[in-house]
Coordinates of C-alpha atoms in Angstrom, one line a residue:
M107 CA 2.1 -22.4 4.1
E108 CA 4.7 -20.3 5.8
R109 CA 3.4 -17.1 7.3
P110 CA 5.5 -14.0 6.3
A111 CA 6.4 -11.4 8.9
W112 CA 3.9 -8.8 7.5
A113 CA 0.9 -11.1 7.8
P114 CA -0.9 -10.7 11.2
R115 CA -1.3 -13.9 13.2
S116 CA -5.0 -13.3 13.4
I117 CA -5.8 -13.8 9.7
D118 CA -6.5 -17.0 7.9
I119 CA -4.0 -17.1 5.1
S120 CA -5.8 -20.0 3.4
V121 CA -8.8 -17.8 2.6
P122 CA -8.6 -15.3 -0.4
S123 CA -8.7 -11.6 0.5
V124 CA -10.1 -8.9 -1.8
S125 CA -7.4 -6.5 -0.7
R126 CA -4.6 -9.1 -1.5
I127 CA -6.2 -10.0 -4.9
Y128 CA -6.2 -6.3 -5.7
D129 CA -2.6 -6.1 -4.7
Y130 CA -1.8 -9.0 -7.0
Y131 CA -3.6 -7.3 -9.9
L132 CA -1.4 -4.2 -9.3
G133 CA 1.8 -6.3 -9.3
G134 CA 2.3 -6.1 -5.5
S135 CA 4.0 -8.7 -3.3
H136 CA 1.5 -8.8 -0.4
N137 CA -0.6 -11.7 -1.6
F138 CA -0.6 -15.5 -1.2
E139 CA -1.1 -18.3 -3.7
V140 CA -4.7 -18.6 -2.6
D141 CA -5.2 -15.0 -3.7
R142 CA -3.4 -15.4 -7.0
E143 CA -5.4 -18.5 -7.7
A144 CA -8.7 -16.6 -7.3
A145 CA -7.3 -13.7 -9.4
R146 CA -6.3 -16.1 -12.2
K147 CA -9.8 -17.7 -12.2
A148 CA -11.4 -14.3 -12.6
M149 CA -9.0 -13.4 -15.3
E150 CA -10.0 -16.5 -17.3
F151 CA -13.2 -14.6 -17.9
M152 CA -11.8 -11.0 -17.9
P153 CA -8.1 -11.0 -18.7
G154 CA -8.0 -7.3 -18.5
L155 CA -8.8 -7.1 -14.7
P156 CA -5.3 -5.7 -13.9
K157 CA -5.9 -2.9 -16.4
I158 CA -9.1 -2.0 -14.6
M159 CA -7.3 -1.8 -11.3
Q160 CA -4.6 0.3 -12.8
A161 CA -7.2 2.7 -14.2
N162 CA -8.7 2.9 -10.7
R163 CA -5.4 3.9 -9.2
A164 CA -4.7 6.4 -12.0
F165 CA -8.1 8.0 -11.5
M166 CA -7.5 8.1 -7.7
R167 CA -4.2 10.0 -8.1
R168 CA -5.7 12.5 -10.5
A169 CA -8.7 13.1 -8.3
V170 CA -6.6 13.5 -5.1
R171 CA -4.3 16.0 -7.0
H172 CA -7.4 17.9 -8.1
A173 CA -8.7 18.1 -4.6
A174 CA -5.4 19.2 -3.2
E175 CA -5.0 21.8 -5.8
A176 CA -8.5 23.0 -5.0
G177 CA -7.4 23.7 -1.5
I178 CA -8.5 20.5 0.4
T179 CA -5.9 19.3 2.9
Q180 CA -7.8 16.5 4.6
F181 CA -8.3 13.1 3.0
L182 CA -10.4 10.1 4.2
D183 CA -9.8 7.0 2.1
I184 CA -12.3 4.2 3.0
G185 CA -11.6 0.8 1.6
S186 CA -8.0 1.9 1.0
G187 CA -6.5 -1.6 0.7
I188 CA -2.7 -2.3 0.8
P189 CA -0.8 0.9 0.1
T190 CA 1.2 0.9 -3.2
H191 CA 3.4 3.5 -4.9
G192 CA 1.4 6.7 -5.5
A193 CA -0.8 6.2 -2.5
V194 CA -3.2 9.0 -1.4
H195 CA -0.8 10.5 1.2
E196 CA 2.1 10.7 -1.3
V197 CA 0.0 12.5 -3.9
A198 CA -1.7 14.9 -1.4
Q199 CA 1.5 15.7 0.5
A200 CA 3.3 16.4 -2.7
V201 CA 0.9 19.3 -3.2
H202 CA 0.4 20.2 0.5
P203 CA 3.2 18.8 2.7
D204 CA 1.0 19.3 5.8
A205 CA -2.0 17.4 4.3
H206 CA -3.6 14.9 6.7
V207 CA -4.7 11.5 5.5
V208 CA -6.6 8.7 7.2
Y209 CA -6.9 5.3 5.6
V210 CA -9.7 3.0 6.5
D211 CA -10.0 -0.7 5.8
H212 CA -11.6 -3.8 7.5
D213 CA -9.0 -6.2 6.1
P214 CA -6.4 -7.0 8.8
V215 CA -3.6 -7.4 6.2
A216 CA -4.4 -4.0 4.7
V217 CA -4.4 -2.3 8.1
A218 CA -1.2 -4.0 9.4
H219 CA 0.7 -3.2 6.2
S220 CA -0.6 0.4 6.2
R221 CA 0.6 0.9 9.7
A222 CA 4.1 -0.4 8.7
V223 CA 4.2 1.9 5.6
L224 CA 3.0 5.0 7.5
A225 CA 5.2 4.6 10.6
G226 CA 6.9 7.9 11.3
N227 CA 4.5 10.0 9.2
E228 CA 2.6 12.0 11.9
R229 CA 0.1 13.4 9.3
T230 CA -1.2 10.0 8.3
D231 CA -2.9 7.1 10.2
V232 CA -5.1 4.0 9.6
V233 CA -8.4 2.9 11.1
A234 CA -9.6 -0.7 11.2
A235 CA -13.3 -0.1 10.4
D236 CA -16.1 -0.9 7.9
L237 CA -17.8 1.5 5.5
R238 CA -21.1 0.0 6.6
K239 CA -20.6 1.6 10.0
P240 CA -19.8 5.2 9.3
Q241 CA -20.0 6.3 12.9
D242 CA -17.2 3.8 13.9
I243 CA -15.0 5.6 11.3
L244 CA -16.0 9.2 12.2
G245 CA -15.7 8.5 15.9
S246 CA -12.3 6.8 15.8
P247 CA -9.4 8.4 17.7
E248 CA -7.4 8.5 14.4
V249 CA -10.0 10.6 12.6
G250 CA -10.4 12.7 15.8
R251 CA -6.7 13.4 15.8
L252 CA -6.2 14.2 12.1
I253 CA -9.5 15.2 10.5
D254 CA -11.3 18.4 11.5
L255 CA -14.9 17.7 10.4
N256 CA -15.6 21.4 10.5
R257 CA -13.3 21.9 7.4
P258 CA -13.7 20.4 4.0
V259 CA -12.6 16.7 3.6
A260 CA -12.0 14.7 0.4
L261 CA -13.8 11.4 0.9
L262 CA -12.4 8.5 -1.3
L263 CA -14.6 5.5 -2.0
V264 CA -12.5 3.9 -4.8
A265 CA -13.4 0.4 -5.8
I266 CA -15.2 -0.3 -2.5
L267 CA -18.9 0.3 -3.0
H268 CA -19.3 -2.6 -5.4
F269 CA -18.4 -4.9 -2.5
V270 CA -21.4 -3.6 -0.4
E271 CA -24.6 -5.4 -1.1
D272 CA -27.9 -3.7 -1.4
T273 CA -29.1 -5.4 1.8
D274 CA -26.4 -3.4 3.7
D275 CA -27.8 -0.1 2.2
P276 CA -24.6 1.5 0.8
Y277 CA -26.6 4.6 0.0
R278 CA -27.4 5.2 3.6
A279 CA -23.7 4.8 4.6
V280 CA -22.6 7.2 1.9
A281 CA -25.3 9.7 2.8
G282 CA -24.3 9.5 6.5
L283 CA -20.7 10.3 5.7
R284 CA -21.8 13.2 3.4
D285 CA -23.9 14.7 6.2
A286 CA -21.0 14.5 8.7
L287 CA -18.6 16.5 6.4
A288 CA -18.3 20.2 6.1
P289 CA -19.6 22.2 3.1
G290 CA -17.0 22.2 0.3
S291 CA -16.1 18.5 0.9
M292 CA -15.6 16.2 -2.0
L293 CA -16.6 12.6 -2.8
M294 CA -14.5 10.7 -5.3
L295 CA -15.5 7.2 -6.2
T296 CA -15.2 4.4 -8.8
H297 CA -17.6 1.6 -9.2
A298 CA -17.8 -1.6 -11.3
S299 CA -20.5 -2.0 -13.9
Y300 CA -21.3 -4.2 -16.8
E301 CA -21.4 -1.0 -18.9
G302 CA -18.2 -0.4 -20.7
I303 CA -16.7 -3.9 -20.3
P304 CA -15.3 -5.1 -23.6
V305 CA -16.7 -8.6 -23.3
P306 CA -20.3 -9.9 -23.2
A307 CA -22.0 -9.5 -19.8
E308 CA -22.5 -13.3 -19.7
R309 CA -18.7 -13.7 -19.8
A310 CA -18.1 -11.0 -17.3
E311 CA -20.5 -12.8 -15.0
G312 CA -18.0 -15.6 -14.7
A313 CA -15.5 -13.2 -13.0
V314 CA -18.3 -12.0 -10.7
D315 CA -19.0 -15.6 -9.8
V316 CA -15.4 -16.0 -8.6
Y317 CA -15.9 -13.2 -6.1
R318 CA -19.2 -14.7 -5.0
D319 CA -17.5 -18.0 -4.4
I320 CA -14.9 -16.4 -2.1
R321 CA -17.8 -14.8 -0.2
N322 CA -17.1 -11.2 -1.4
P323 CA -19.9 -10.6 -3.8
L324 CA -19.1 -8.1 -6.6
I325 CA -22.2 -6.0 -7.1
M326 CA -22.4 -4.6 -10.7
R327 CA -24.5 -1.5 -10.7
S328 CA -25.8 0.6 -13.6
R329 CA -24.6 4.2 -14.3
D330 CA -27.9 5.5 -12.9
E331 CA -27.5 3.4 -9.7
I332 CA -23.9 4.7 -9.3
A333 CA -25.0 8.3 -9.8
R334 CA -27.3 8.0 -6.8
F335 CA -24.3 7.9 -4.5
F336 CA -23.7 11.6 -5.5
E337 CA -27.0 12.9 -4.2
G338 CA -26.3 16.1 -2.3
Y339 CA -23.1 16.8 -4.3
D340 CA -22.6 19.0 -7.4
M341 CA -20.7 17.0 -10.0
V342 CA -17.2 18.2 -10.9
E343 CA -16.6 18.2 -14.7
P344 CA -16.7 16.0 -16.7
G345 CA -19.2 14.2 -14.4
L346 CA -19.7 10.5 -14.0
V347 CA -17.6 8.9 -16.8
A348 CA -15.4 6.0 -17.6
M349 CA -12.2 6.2 -15.6
P350 CA -9.9 7.3 -18.5
H351 CA -12.2 10.1 -19.4
W352 CA -11.9 11.8 -16.0
R353 CA -9.4 14.7 -16.5
P354 CA -6.9 12.4 -18.2
D355 CA -3.2 13.0 -18.2
T356 CA -2.8 11.1 -21.5
A357 CA -5.0 10.5 -24.5
P358 CA -7.9 8.2 -23.5
E359 CA -7.8 6.5 -26.9
D360 CA -4.4 5.1 -26.0
E361 CA -5.8 3.2 -23.0
D362 CA -6.5 -0.5 -22.9
P363 CA -10.3 -1.2 -23.7
Y364 CA -10.7 -2.8 -20.2
A365 CA -9.8 0.6 -18.6
F366 CA -13.2 1.9 -19.6
S367 CA -15.1 -0.7 -17.5
G368 CA -17.3 0.9 -14.9
F369 CA -17.5 4.6 -13.8
A370 CA -15.6 7.3 -11.9
G371 CA -16.7 10.7 -10.7
V372 CA -16.0 13.5 -8.2
G373 CA -18.7 15.6 -6.5
R374 CA -18.4 18.6 -4.2
T375 CA -20.9 19.9 -1.7
A376 CA -21.9 23.6 -1.8

């Protein structure tokens, strides 16, 4: 397999990557046949997976716009993946041209491509770090340069927490980030769940098995388990809901049934 110029020499391009699979679902070009093969296997069980990812991105854009219009000018996007059209910095800086955005991912491809996309934008940067180690993120030079932790920050955890197993205590990581941010900060997240998926859970489990086989287990949590991530936050209306129901730009009834898989929400600290 020929290695394209955008793929770092340090990565094994024969192993599927969650970030590149996500890129494939969104119609991107930064993926390999090994990623497309894994995606197609998952889609045998849940053919609407691309619709779920599109709903994630649409929620993210609406939530970022809401935060920016509410006066927040600092954004920390953890598990950001490979930037596509309508990325956080584009949405935030359309409202506040001086908004600061830091992307965080542990996938070398996502980090390398983010750096290429963000070159020349002095108000954005990318950190190679892992959600499970919040202090590595908060103590990074990039966050130190662009994010003032004494002022409100919008923290994005979009389609990332369901890749953190319970043994890694994702609740502790999210709480640690919350405690480090100033009052008035926001948490915006989406999370996979069997609730809302328009196929039987037994069939959806087949797609979950594909992620398990590529050593990136997909942890499906209940609505109550997902709500726990918002401890310490006041929920922004309409609360924790299916993605198309969070302050929609278009009529939710026009959405594909798969778009209602899982939950999305925004909270703000007092």
